Short mmCIF file of C-alpha atoms in Angstrom, two decimals:
data_model
loop_
_atom_site.label_atom_id
_atom_site.label_comp_id
_atom_site.label_asym_id
_atom_site.label_seq_id
_atom_site.Cartn_x
_atom_site.Cartn_y
_atom_site.Cartn_z
CA ASP A 1 0.00 0.00 0.00
CA CYS A 2 2.82 2.41 0.83
CA PHE A 3 4.71 1.55 -2.36
CA ASP A 4 1.54 1.89 -4.40
CA GLY A 5 0.85 5.33 -2.95
CA LEU A 6 4.44 6.42 -3.49
CA LEU A 7 4.34 5.43 -7.16
CA ALA A 8 0.96 7.07 -7.70
CA ARG A 9 2.15 10.37 -6.22
CA ARG A 10 5.54 10.29 -7.93
CA PHE A 11 4.24 9.65 -11.44
CA GLN A 12 0.72 11.13 -11.05
CA TRP A 13 -0.86 7.76 -11.79
CA THR A 14 -4.48 8.15 -10.84
CA SER A 15 -7.67 6.46 -11.92
CA ARG A 16 -11.29 6.37 -10.84
CA TYR A 17 -10.92 2.69 -9.98
CA GLY A 18 -7.86 3.35 -7.84
CA ALA A 19 -9.60 6.16 -6.00
CA ILE A 20 -12.40 3.75 -5.06
CA ALA A 21 -10.48 0.49 -4.62
CA ASP A 22 -7.61 1.78 -2.47
CA PRO A 23 -9.72 2.97 0.49
CA ILE A 24 -11.82 -0.20 0.31
CA ALA A 25 -8.69 -2.35 0.36
CA ASP A 26 -7.41 -0.38 3.36
CA LYS A 27 -10.68 -0.94 5.22
CA LEU A 28 -10.68 -4.67 4.40
CA LEU A 29 -7.09 -5.03 5.61
CA LEU A 30 -7.86 -3.22 8.85
CA MET A 31 -11.06 -5.18 9.46
CA SER A 32 -9.46 -8.56 8.75
CA THR A 33 -6.58 -7.74 11.09
CA PHE A 34 -8.96 -6.83 13.90
CA ILE A 35 -11.06 -9.95 13.32
CA VAL A 36 -8.02 -12.26 13.43
CA LEU A 37 -6.62 -10.56 16.54
CA GLY A 38 -10.03 -10.80 18.17
CA PHE A 39 -10.41 -14.51 17.48
CA LEU A 40 -6.88 -15.17 18.69
CA GLY A 41 -7.76 -13.47 21.95
CA ASN A 42 -5.31 -10.60 21.58
CA LEU A 43 -8.10 -8.02 21.43
CA PRO A 44 -11.40 -7.96 23.29
CA MET A 45 -14.34 -8.87 21.08
CA TRP A 46 -16.21 -5.69 22.04
CA LEU A 47 -13.40 -3.65 20.49
CA VAL A 48 -13.49 -5.77 17.33
CA PHE A 49 -17.25 -5.23 17.12
CA ILE A 50 -16.90 -1.45 17.53
CA VAL A 51 -14.20 -1.17 14.85
CA ILE A 52 -16.07 -3.36 12.36
CA SER A 53 -19.33 -1.51 13.02
CA ARG A 54 -17.64 1.86 12.54
CA ASP A 55 -16.09 0.81 9.23
CA LEU A 56 -19.35 -0.65 7.95
CA TRP A 57 -21.18 2.53 8.98
CA ILE A 58 -18.64 4.65 7.07
CA LEU A 59 -18.99 2.38 4.02
CA CYS A 60 -22.80 2.61 4.11
CA GLY A 61 -22.58 6.39 4.40
CA ALA A 62 -20.25 6.59 1.42
CA ILE A 63 -22.56 4.41 -0.68
CA ALA A 64 -25.61 6.45 0.33
CA TYR A 65 -23.78 9.68 -0.48
CA HIS A 66 -22.78 8.34 -3.88
CA PHE A 67 -26.31 7.33 -4.84
CA PHE A 68 -28.36 10.12 -3.26
CA ILE A 69 -26.17 13.23 -3.46
#
């Protein structure tokens, strides 16, 4: 992700797909990390639930904004 962002900024490589896919990939990586750490017992499940709920709420808001605004 860091290398991808560095290349995109350095060479001005941008696309509509990249603008949508990169934040979604970041959210999926964060959510999967929290889920695995929660199931391994390294994080309390209530924290995993809050983080996943927050990210899903943000995603739903972005989708609603896209379709209704």
